[in-house]
Short mmCIF file of N, CA and C and ligand atoms in Angstrom, two decimals:
data_model
loop_
_atom_site.label_atom_id
_atom_site.label_comp_id
_atom_site.label_asym_id
_atom_site.label_seq_id
_atom_site.Cartn_x
_atom_site.Cartn_y
_atom_site.Cartn_z
N MET A 30 169.93 200.59 105.68
CA MET A 30 169.74 199.40 104.85
C MET A 30 171.07 198.94 104.26
N LYS A 31 171.27 197.64 104.22
CA LYS A 31 172.54 197.08 103.67
C LYS A 31 172.70 197.43 102.17
N GLU A 32 173.93 197.61 101.79
CA GLU A 32 174.21 197.97 100.39
C GLU A 32 173.72 196.90 99.40
N VAL A 33 173.71 195.61 99.82
CA VAL A 33 173.29 194.56 98.93
C VAL A 33 171.76 194.47 98.78
N VAL A 34 171.03 195.22 99.60
CA VAL A 34 169.56 195.12 99.59
C VAL A 34 168.98 196.15 98.66
N LYS A 35 168.14 195.70 97.73
CA LYS A 35 167.46 196.58 96.80
C LYS A 35 166.22 197.17 97.39
N GLU A 36 165.51 196.38 98.14
CA GLU A 36 164.17 196.81 98.65
C GLU A 36 163.79 195.96 99.83
N ILE A 37 163.22 196.58 100.84
CA ILE A 37 162.72 195.77 101.99
C ILE A 37 161.28 195.31 101.70
N LEU A 38 161.10 193.98 101.74
CA LEU A 38 159.75 193.46 101.41
C LEU A 38 158.93 193.43 102.73
N PHE A 39 159.50 192.94 103.83
CA PHE A 39 158.76 192.86 105.06
C PHE A 39 159.66 193.31 106.22
N ASP A 40 159.21 194.31 106.97
CA ASP A 40 159.99 194.80 108.10
C ASP A 40 159.64 193.96 109.33
N SER A 41 160.35 194.23 110.45
CA SER A 41 160.17 193.35 111.61
C SER A 41 158.76 193.42 112.19
N LYS A 42 158.10 194.57 112.08
CA LYS A 42 156.70 194.68 112.59
C LYS A 42 155.78 193.80 111.74
N GLN A 43 155.93 193.84 110.44
CA GLN A 43 155.10 193.01 109.57
C GLN A 43 155.33 191.52 109.85
N ILE A 44 156.62 191.17 110.10
CA ILE A 44 156.93 189.78 110.36
C ILE A 44 156.38 189.31 111.69
N GLU A 45 156.48 190.21 112.72
CA GLU A 45 155.87 189.85 113.99
C GLU A 45 154.37 189.68 113.92
N ASP A 46 153.69 190.58 113.23
CA ASP A 46 152.24 190.41 113.06
C ASP A 46 151.88 189.13 112.34
N CYS A 47 152.71 188.77 111.37
CA CYS A 47 152.54 187.51 110.63
C CYS A 47 152.72 186.33 111.57
N CYS A 48 153.70 186.39 112.41
CA CYS A 48 153.93 185.25 113.38
C CYS A 48 152.75 185.12 114.32
N THR A 49 152.16 186.24 114.74
CA THR A 49 150.98 186.19 115.63
C THR A 49 149.83 185.52 114.91
N ARG A 50 149.65 185.86 113.66
CA ARG A 50 148.52 185.25 112.86
C ARG A 50 148.75 183.74 112.72
N LEU A 51 149.99 183.35 112.33
CA LEU A 51 150.27 181.93 112.15
C LEU A 51 150.14 181.14 113.45
N ALA A 52 150.60 181.74 114.54
CA ALA A 52 150.48 181.06 115.86
C ALA A 52 149.04 180.83 116.20
N LYS A 53 148.12 181.79 115.87
CA LYS A 53 146.71 181.59 116.15
C LYS A 53 146.16 180.47 115.34
N GLU A 54 146.57 180.38 114.09
CA GLU A 54 146.11 179.30 113.19
C GLU A 54 146.53 177.96 113.78
N ILE A 55 147.78 177.90 114.25
CA ILE A 55 148.29 176.63 114.81
C ILE A 55 147.54 176.31 116.11
N ASP A 56 147.34 177.27 116.95
CA ASP A 56 146.57 177.08 118.21
C ASP A 56 145.18 176.53 117.90
N ARG A 57 144.54 177.07 116.90
CA ARG A 57 143.20 176.65 116.54
C ARG A 57 143.19 175.14 116.12
N ASP A 58 144.17 174.78 115.36
CA ASP A 58 144.23 173.39 114.80
C ASP A 58 144.77 172.36 115.76
N TYR A 59 145.60 172.75 116.72
CA TYR A 59 146.27 171.79 117.59
C TYR A 59 145.90 171.89 119.06
N ALA A 60 144.71 172.45 119.33
CA ALA A 60 144.31 172.73 120.72
C ALA A 60 144.42 171.46 121.60
N GLU A 61 144.07 170.31 121.07
CA GLU A 61 144.03 169.08 121.88
C GLU A 61 145.33 168.29 121.73
N LYS A 62 146.31 168.80 121.01
CA LYS A 62 147.51 168.03 120.68
C LYS A 62 148.77 168.73 121.21
N THR A 63 149.89 168.04 121.20
CA THR A 63 151.15 168.60 121.52
C THR A 63 152.08 168.40 120.33
N PRO A 64 152.02 169.27 119.33
CA PRO A 64 152.83 169.02 118.15
C PRO A 64 154.32 169.25 118.41
N LEU A 65 155.11 168.55 117.59
CA LEU A 65 156.60 168.75 117.59
C LEU A 65 156.87 169.67 116.43
N LEU A 66 157.40 170.87 116.66
CA LEU A 66 157.80 171.81 115.64
C LEU A 66 159.24 171.52 115.31
N VAL A 67 159.43 171.17 113.99
CA VAL A 67 160.78 170.87 113.53
C VAL A 67 161.27 172.00 112.66
N GLY A 68 162.24 172.76 113.21
CA GLY A 68 162.82 173.87 112.44
C GLY A 68 163.92 173.37 111.59
N LEU A 69 163.95 173.84 110.32
CA LEU A 69 164.99 173.44 109.42
C LEU A 69 166.15 174.48 109.55
N LEU A 70 167.31 173.97 109.94
CA LEU A 70 168.47 174.83 110.10
C LEU A 70 169.08 175.24 108.78
N LYS A 71 169.67 176.42 108.64
CA LYS A 71 169.71 177.38 109.74
C LYS A 71 168.67 178.46 109.54
N GLY A 72 168.06 178.46 108.34
CA GLY A 72 167.20 179.59 107.96
C GLY A 72 166.01 179.84 108.83
N SER A 73 165.51 178.77 109.47
CA SER A 73 164.21 178.94 110.22
C SER A 73 164.40 179.52 111.59
N VAL A 74 165.67 179.71 112.02
CA VAL A 74 165.92 180.05 113.46
C VAL A 74 165.18 181.34 113.92
N PRO A 75 165.30 182.51 113.27
CA PRO A 75 164.58 183.68 113.73
C PRO A 75 163.05 183.47 113.67
N PHE A 76 162.57 182.86 112.62
CA PHE A 76 161.15 182.63 112.47
C PHE A 76 160.65 181.68 113.56
N MET A 77 161.38 180.61 113.79
CA MET A 77 160.95 179.63 114.83
C MET A 77 160.91 180.33 116.17
N ALA A 78 161.89 181.19 116.51
CA ALA A 78 161.92 181.86 117.79
C ALA A 78 160.70 182.79 117.96
N ASP A 79 160.40 183.56 116.91
CA ASP A 79 159.27 184.49 117.01
C ASP A 79 157.95 183.79 117.00
N LEU A 80 157.88 182.72 116.22
CA LEU A 80 156.59 181.95 116.11
C LEU A 80 156.24 181.25 117.41
N ILE A 81 157.19 180.50 117.98
CA ILE A 81 156.81 179.67 119.14
C ILE A 81 156.42 180.49 120.37
N LYS A 82 156.99 181.71 120.45
CA LYS A 82 156.63 182.58 121.61
C LYS A 82 155.17 182.98 121.56
N ARG A 83 154.59 182.88 120.40
CA ARG A 83 153.22 183.29 120.24
C ARG A 83 152.21 182.13 120.25
N ILE A 84 152.74 180.92 120.29
CA ILE A 84 151.83 179.73 120.28
C ILE A 84 151.50 179.44 121.73
N GLU A 85 150.17 179.25 122.04
CA GLU A 85 149.74 178.98 123.41
C GLU A 85 149.63 177.51 123.72
N THR A 86 149.24 176.71 122.71
CA THR A 86 149.13 175.27 122.97
C THR A 86 150.47 174.67 123.34
N ASP A 87 150.48 173.56 124.07
CA ASP A 87 151.79 172.94 124.41
C ASP A 87 152.48 172.38 123.13
N ILE A 88 153.72 172.65 123.00
CA ILE A 88 154.51 172.15 121.89
C ILE A 88 155.84 171.61 122.39
N THR A 89 156.54 170.87 121.53
CA THR A 89 157.91 170.62 121.71
C THR A 89 158.67 171.05 120.46
N ILE A 90 159.97 171.23 120.54
CA ILE A 90 160.71 171.68 119.36
C ILE A 90 161.98 170.84 119.16
N ASP A 91 162.37 170.74 117.90
CA ASP A 91 163.66 170.11 117.57
C ASP A 91 164.12 170.74 116.25
N PHE A 92 165.31 170.45 115.82
CA PHE A 92 165.82 170.98 114.59
C PHE A 92 166.41 169.90 113.70
N MET A 93 166.31 170.15 112.39
CA MET A 93 166.91 169.27 111.41
C MET A 93 167.77 170.14 110.47
N GLY A 94 168.92 169.62 110.09
CA GLY A 94 169.70 170.39 109.09
C GLY A 94 169.62 169.64 107.77
N VAL A 95 169.18 170.32 106.75
CA VAL A 95 169.17 169.75 105.40
C VAL A 95 169.84 170.72 104.49
N SER A 96 170.51 170.20 103.46
CA SER A 96 171.16 171.11 102.56
C SER A 96 170.77 170.82 101.11
N SER A 97 170.45 171.86 100.38
CA SER A 97 170.11 171.65 98.98
C SER A 97 170.57 172.79 98.14
N TYR A 98 171.13 173.86 98.72
CA TYR A 98 171.42 175.06 97.99
C TYR A 98 172.90 175.38 97.95
N VAL A 99 173.37 175.77 96.79
CA VAL A 99 174.71 176.34 96.66
C VAL A 99 174.57 177.62 95.90
N GLY A 100 174.94 178.77 96.47
CA GLY A 100 174.72 180.04 95.83
C GLY A 100 173.23 180.35 95.74
N THR A 101 172.71 180.63 94.57
CA THR A 101 171.29 180.97 94.44
C THR A 101 170.50 179.85 93.75
N GLU A 102 171.13 178.72 93.48
CA GLU A 102 170.41 177.67 92.76
C GLU A 102 170.23 176.45 93.62
N SER A 103 169.02 175.87 93.63
CA SER A 103 168.76 174.62 94.33
C SER A 103 169.39 173.49 93.54
N SER A 104 170.11 172.64 94.25
CA SER A 104 170.77 171.54 93.49
C SER A 104 169.81 170.39 93.20
N GLY A 105 168.69 170.35 93.92
CA GLY A 105 167.75 169.28 93.65
C GLY A 105 168.03 168.07 94.60
N GLU A 106 169.25 167.99 95.11
CA GLU A 106 169.59 166.89 96.04
C GLU A 106 169.41 167.37 97.42
N VAL A 107 168.68 166.61 98.24
CA VAL A 107 168.46 167.06 99.62
C VAL A 107 169.15 166.03 100.57
N THR A 108 170.10 166.51 101.37
CA THR A 108 170.84 165.66 102.28
C THR A 108 170.59 166.08 103.69
N ILE A 109 170.38 165.09 104.63
CA ILE A 109 170.25 165.43 106.06
C ILE A 109 171.62 165.54 106.63
N VAL A 110 171.96 166.80 107.10
CA VAL A 110 173.29 167.04 107.70
C VAL A 110 173.22 167.06 109.20
N LYS A 111 172.02 167.22 109.81
CA LYS A 111 171.81 167.12 111.24
C LYS A 111 170.44 166.52 111.44
N ASP A 112 170.41 165.39 112.16
CA ASP A 112 169.12 164.73 112.32
C ASP A 112 168.46 165.10 113.68
N LEU A 113 167.19 164.73 113.79
CA LEU A 113 166.43 164.96 114.98
C LEU A 113 166.99 164.12 116.14
N GLU A 114 166.73 164.57 117.40
CA GLU A 114 167.27 163.81 118.53
C GLU A 114 166.31 162.73 118.99
N ILE A 115 165.07 162.81 118.59
CA ILE A 115 164.04 161.86 119.07
C ILE A 115 163.33 161.13 117.93
N SER A 116 162.68 160.04 118.31
CA SER A 116 161.90 159.32 117.33
C SER A 116 160.58 160.10 117.09
N VAL A 117 160.15 160.10 115.84
CA VAL A 117 158.94 160.88 115.52
C VAL A 117 157.73 159.97 115.44
N LYS A 118 157.89 158.72 115.73
CA LYS A 118 156.81 157.76 115.60
C LYS A 118 155.57 158.23 116.40
N GLY A 119 154.46 158.31 115.71
CA GLY A 119 153.19 158.67 116.30
C GLY A 119 153.00 160.18 116.62
N LEU A 120 154.02 160.99 116.32
CA LEU A 120 153.92 162.42 116.64
C LEU A 120 153.23 163.21 115.53
N ASP A 121 152.63 164.29 115.98
CA ASP A 121 152.10 165.31 115.05
C ASP A 121 153.18 166.37 114.83
N ILE A 122 153.61 166.50 113.62
CA ILE A 122 154.77 167.33 113.33
C ILE A 122 154.38 168.56 112.51
N ILE A 123 154.98 169.68 112.84
CA ILE A 123 154.90 170.86 111.95
C ILE A 123 156.30 171.27 111.58
N ILE A 124 156.60 171.14 110.32
CA ILE A 124 157.89 171.57 109.83
C ILE A 124 157.92 173.09 109.70
N VAL A 125 158.94 173.75 110.23
CA VAL A 125 159.06 175.21 110.21
C VAL A 125 160.16 175.58 109.22
N GLU A 126 159.74 176.29 108.18
CA GLU A 126 160.71 176.65 107.12
C GLU A 126 160.72 178.14 106.89
N ASP A 127 161.88 178.68 106.43
CA ASP A 127 161.98 180.10 106.10
C ASP A 127 161.32 180.42 104.79
N ILE A 128 161.61 179.63 103.80
CA ILE A 128 161.05 179.93 102.47
C ILE A 128 160.94 178.65 101.62
N ILE A 129 159.83 178.55 100.91
CA ILE A 129 159.67 177.38 100.01
C ILE A 129 159.75 177.87 98.58
N ASP A 130 160.63 177.22 97.89
CA ASP A 130 160.94 177.68 96.49
C ASP A 130 160.50 176.56 95.52
N THR A 131 161.41 175.63 95.18
CA THR A 131 160.97 174.56 94.27
C THR A 131 160.07 173.59 95.02
N GLY A 132 160.17 173.54 96.37
CA GLY A 132 159.35 172.64 97.15
C GLY A 132 160.07 171.34 97.43
N ARG A 133 161.24 171.12 96.83
CA ARG A 133 161.93 169.83 96.98
C ARG A 133 162.40 169.55 98.39
N THR A 134 162.91 170.59 99.06
CA THR A 134 163.42 170.40 100.43
C THR A 134 162.27 169.91 101.34
N ILE A 135 161.21 170.65 101.37
CA ILE A 135 160.12 170.30 102.28
C ILE A 135 159.49 168.96 101.92
N LYS A 136 159.35 168.70 100.65
CA LYS A 136 158.80 167.41 100.23
C LYS A 136 159.67 166.28 100.75
N ALA A 137 160.97 166.39 100.55
CA ALA A 137 161.90 165.35 101.02
C ALA A 137 161.84 165.17 102.53
N VAL A 138 161.79 166.28 103.28
CA VAL A 138 161.72 166.17 104.74
C VAL A 138 160.39 165.58 105.15
N ARG A 139 159.31 166.06 104.54
CA ARG A 139 157.94 165.54 104.92
C ARG A 139 157.89 164.00 104.62
N ASP A 140 158.36 163.60 103.47
CA ASP A 140 158.30 162.18 103.12
C ASP A 140 159.14 161.33 104.10
N CYS A 141 160.33 161.89 104.51
CA CYS A 141 161.16 161.19 105.43
C CYS A 141 160.48 161.02 106.78
N LEU A 142 159.81 162.09 107.28
CA LEU A 142 159.17 162.04 108.59
C LEU A 142 157.97 161.09 108.56
N LEU A 143 157.24 161.08 107.42
CA LEU A 143 156.12 160.13 107.31
C LEU A 143 156.62 158.71 107.27
N ARG A 144 157.73 158.45 106.55
CA ARG A 144 158.32 157.14 106.46
C ARG A 144 158.76 156.64 107.84
N ARG A 145 159.18 157.56 108.68
CA ARG A 145 159.60 157.21 110.06
C ARG A 145 158.46 157.00 111.00
N GLY A 146 157.20 157.17 110.49
CA GLY A 146 156.07 156.86 111.32
C GLY A 146 155.37 158.00 112.00
N ALA A 147 155.65 159.27 111.56
CA ALA A 147 154.95 160.40 112.20
C ALA A 147 153.43 160.23 111.94
N ASN A 148 152.61 160.65 112.86
CA ASN A 148 151.18 160.54 112.75
C ASN A 148 150.65 161.51 111.66
N SER A 149 151.22 162.75 111.69
CA SER A 149 150.83 163.77 110.74
C SER A 149 151.97 164.72 110.53
N VAL A 150 152.11 165.28 109.30
CA VAL A 150 153.15 166.26 109.03
C VAL A 150 152.52 167.44 108.32
N LYS A 151 152.62 168.59 108.96
CA LYS A 151 152.17 169.83 108.29
C LYS A 151 153.37 170.76 108.14
N VAL A 152 153.16 171.85 107.36
CA VAL A 152 154.25 172.77 107.02
C VAL A 152 153.86 174.20 107.30
N VAL A 153 154.70 174.93 108.09
CA VAL A 153 154.50 176.38 108.21
C VAL A 153 155.73 177.03 107.64
N THR A 154 155.48 178.01 106.74
CA THR A 154 156.63 178.73 106.18
C THR A 154 156.37 180.23 106.24
N LEU A 155 157.46 180.97 106.46
CA LEU A 155 157.32 182.43 106.46
C LEU A 155 157.01 182.95 105.04
N LEU A 156 157.80 182.45 104.06
CA LEU A 156 157.65 182.91 102.71
C LEU A 156 157.39 181.78 101.72
N ASP A 157 156.61 182.04 100.74
CA ASP A 157 156.33 181.02 99.66
C ASP A 157 156.54 181.67 98.35
N LYS A 158 157.33 180.98 97.51
CA LYS A 158 157.63 181.47 96.14
C LYS A 158 157.04 180.43 95.14
N PRO A 159 155.68 180.45 94.99
CA PRO A 159 155.07 179.33 94.25
C PRO A 159 155.42 179.28 92.78
N GLU A 160 155.90 180.37 92.17
CA GLU A 160 156.19 180.40 90.78
C GLU A 160 157.23 179.37 90.36
N ARG A 161 158.15 179.06 91.32
CA ARG A 161 159.26 178.16 90.96
C ARG A 161 159.04 176.71 91.35
N ARG A 162 157.86 176.41 91.78
CA ARG A 162 157.58 175.05 92.29
C ARG A 162 157.81 173.98 91.25
N VAL A 163 158.53 172.90 91.57
CA VAL A 163 158.64 171.78 90.68
C VAL A 163 157.96 170.49 91.23
N VAL A 164 157.59 170.52 92.51
CA VAL A 164 156.84 169.42 93.07
C VAL A 164 155.52 169.99 93.59
N THR A 165 154.51 169.12 93.75
CA THR A 165 153.24 169.59 94.28
C THR A 165 153.40 169.79 95.78
N LEU A 166 153.29 171.00 96.23
CA LEU A 166 153.38 171.26 97.66
C LEU A 166 152.73 172.58 98.02
N ILE A 167 151.73 172.51 98.87
CA ILE A 167 151.06 173.71 99.33
C ILE A 167 151.27 173.78 100.86
N PRO A 168 151.93 174.86 101.34
CA PRO A 168 152.13 174.93 102.83
C PRO A 168 150.78 175.08 103.56
N ASP A 169 150.70 174.38 104.69
CA ASP A 169 149.47 174.42 105.49
C ASP A 169 149.26 175.82 106.14
N TYR A 170 150.39 176.40 106.52
CA TYR A 170 150.36 177.74 107.14
C TYR A 170 151.39 178.61 106.41
N ASN A 171 150.93 179.75 105.89
CA ASN A 171 151.82 180.50 104.98
C ASN A 171 151.86 181.95 105.40
N GLY A 172 153.10 182.44 105.61
CA GLY A 172 153.23 183.85 105.99
C GLY A 172 152.91 184.76 104.83
N PHE A 173 153.82 184.83 103.89
CA PHE A 173 153.65 185.72 102.75
C PHE A 173 153.96 185.02 101.44
N VAL A 174 153.16 185.25 100.40
CA VAL A 174 153.47 184.73 99.07
C VAL A 174 154.30 185.85 98.39
N ILE A 175 155.44 185.46 97.83
CA ILE A 175 156.31 186.48 97.12
C ILE A 175 156.55 186.04 95.71
N PRO A 176 156.88 187.04 94.85
CA PRO A 176 157.21 186.67 93.44
C PRO A 176 158.60 186.03 93.36
N ASN A 177 159.03 185.69 92.13
CA ASN A 177 160.28 185.06 91.96
C ASN A 177 161.46 185.99 92.04
N VAL A 178 161.74 186.38 93.30
CA VAL A 178 162.92 187.26 93.54
C VAL A 178 163.83 186.58 94.55
N PHE A 179 165.10 186.94 94.60
CA PHE A 179 166.04 186.36 95.56
C PHE A 179 166.10 187.24 96.81
N VAL A 180 165.68 186.67 97.92
CA VAL A 180 165.54 187.44 99.13
C VAL A 180 166.62 187.04 100.16
N ILE A 181 166.92 187.95 101.07
CA ILE A 181 167.83 187.67 102.18
C ILE A 181 167.26 188.29 103.44
N GLY A 182 167.82 187.83 104.57
CA GLY A 182 167.46 188.42 105.87
C GLY A 182 166.47 187.60 106.67
N TYR A 183 166.43 187.90 108.00
CA TYR A 183 165.55 187.22 108.88
C TYR A 183 165.74 185.66 108.75
N GLY A 184 166.99 185.26 108.75
CA GLY A 184 167.32 183.84 108.68
C GLY A 184 167.76 183.38 107.32
N ILE A 185 167.33 184.12 106.29
CA ILE A 185 167.57 183.66 104.91
C ILE A 185 168.94 184.25 104.42
N ASP A 186 169.73 183.41 103.83
CA ASP A 186 171.09 183.79 103.51
C ASP A 186 171.43 183.86 102.05
N PHE A 187 172.57 184.52 101.75
CA PHE A 187 173.24 184.35 100.47
C PHE A 187 174.68 183.90 100.86
N ASN A 188 175.08 182.72 100.46
CA ASN A 188 176.37 182.16 100.85
C ASN A 188 176.60 182.33 102.36
N GLN A 189 175.57 182.00 103.14
CA GLN A 189 175.61 181.95 104.61
C GLN A 189 175.57 183.35 105.27
N LYS A 190 175.60 184.41 104.49
CA LYS A 190 175.58 185.76 105.09
C LYS A 190 174.14 186.34 105.07
N TYR A 191 173.98 187.41 105.83
CA TYR A 191 172.75 188.20 105.91
C TYR A 191 171.61 187.62 106.66
N ARG A 192 171.84 186.44 107.32
CA ARG A 192 170.77 185.84 108.12
C ARG A 192 170.35 186.73 109.27
N ASN A 193 171.23 187.64 109.70
CA ASN A 193 171.00 188.48 110.88
C ASN A 193 170.24 189.76 110.58
N LEU A 194 169.92 190.03 109.35
CA LEU A 194 169.13 191.22 109.03
C LEU A 194 167.77 191.09 109.73
N PRO A 195 167.21 192.15 110.31
CA PRO A 195 165.92 192.01 111.00
C PRO A 195 164.71 192.10 110.10
N TYR A 196 164.98 192.24 108.78
CA TYR A 196 163.90 192.32 107.82
C TYR A 196 164.15 191.35 106.67
N VAL A 197 163.16 191.13 105.82
CA VAL A 197 163.34 190.36 104.59
C VAL A 197 163.50 191.35 103.47
N GLY A 198 164.58 191.28 102.73
CA GLY A 198 164.80 192.22 101.62
C GLY A 198 165.14 191.51 100.33
N VAL A 199 164.92 192.22 99.20
CA VAL A 199 165.31 191.64 97.92
C VAL A 199 166.78 191.99 97.71
N MET A 200 167.54 190.99 97.25
CA MET A 200 168.97 191.25 97.02
C MET A 200 169.21 191.84 95.66
N LYS A 201 170.07 192.82 95.57
CA LYS A 201 170.40 193.44 94.26
C LYS A 201 171.04 192.36 93.34
N GLU A 202 170.56 192.30 92.15
CA GLU A 202 171.01 191.24 91.22
C GLU A 202 172.49 191.25 91.00
N GLU A 203 173.11 192.44 90.95
CA GLU A 203 174.53 192.50 90.63
C GLU A 203 175.37 191.82 91.69
N TYR A 204 174.83 191.56 92.87
CA TYR A 204 175.60 190.88 93.89
C TYR A 204 175.59 189.39 93.81
N TYR A 205 174.68 188.79 93.05
CA TYR A 205 174.70 187.34 92.92
C TYR A 205 174.82 186.84 91.47
N GLN A 206 174.99 187.77 90.53
CA GLN A 206 175.11 187.29 89.15
C GLN A 206 176.48 187.39 88.60
P1 LIG B 16 163.45 174.45 97.76
O1 LIG B 16 163.89 173.04 98.00
O2 LIG B 16 163.78 174.86 96.35
O3 LIG B 16 162.04 174.74 98.14
O4 LIG B 16 164.42 175.35 98.61
C1 LIG B 16 164.11 175.85 99.84
C2 LIG B 16 165.40 176.41 100.44
O5 LIG B 16 166.10 177.16 99.46
C3 LIG B 16 165.08 177.42 101.50
O6 LIG B 16 165.05 176.80 102.75
C4 LIG B 16 166.20 178.40 101.43
O7 LIG B 16 167.28 177.92 102.20
C5 LIG B 16 166.63 178.35 99.94
N1 LIG B 16 166.05 179.48 99.23
C6 LIG B 16 164.98 179.51 98.39
N2 LIG B 16 164.71 180.72 97.93
C7 LIG B 16 165.72 181.52 98.44
C8 LIG B 16 166.00 182.94 98.32
O8 LIG B 16 165.27 183.75 97.63
N3 LIG B 16 167.03 183.37 99.00
C9 LIG B 16 167.82 182.57 99.77
N4 LIG B 16 167.61 181.27 99.91
C10 LIG B 16 166.54 180.72 99.26
MG1 LIG B 17 166.43 176.67 104.15
#
């Protein structure tokens, strides 16, 4: 285990099982459709990869880069730093996110995709930290609900590091305070 990690919350087996469950939920709801899964860079990359391999219904994928975080605090401002390659008009979209905290990022992306004419926009997240929510947002597909702790690993970073850990762990407070 990395020195900065206090405790492992979810190991790779638990995450894989979770992806299987979420993929089944998506298959059930989108059997007759071909949804576009939009992964939010960079945190969603491992989750996106594990999730899509388990989805059986036809899908397409694309990525969007949005930034809202500096260090451990959400700035509240959401900026698109990399946009989608295709028009979303009329498409059924599932936003793929690593973790929902205040909810501002997902709300901003969802509103943007709806404004651009998406037919529907749902949200799948690996982790949900509902205690810190400042906007009304309930993910349609939710991996794990976690308490208000700062986590790293499996795509989730602290100052861009630790995304490559194969598990989700709680970061020791002394490393970010
Ligand atoms: P929100 O807009 O506050 O919901 O922020 C969501 C984004 O904040 C996520 O995509 C992560 O990039 C980041 N984030 C939220 N919680 C954590 C955490 O515990 N560790 C690392 N990044 C986090
Ligand atoms: Mg993120």
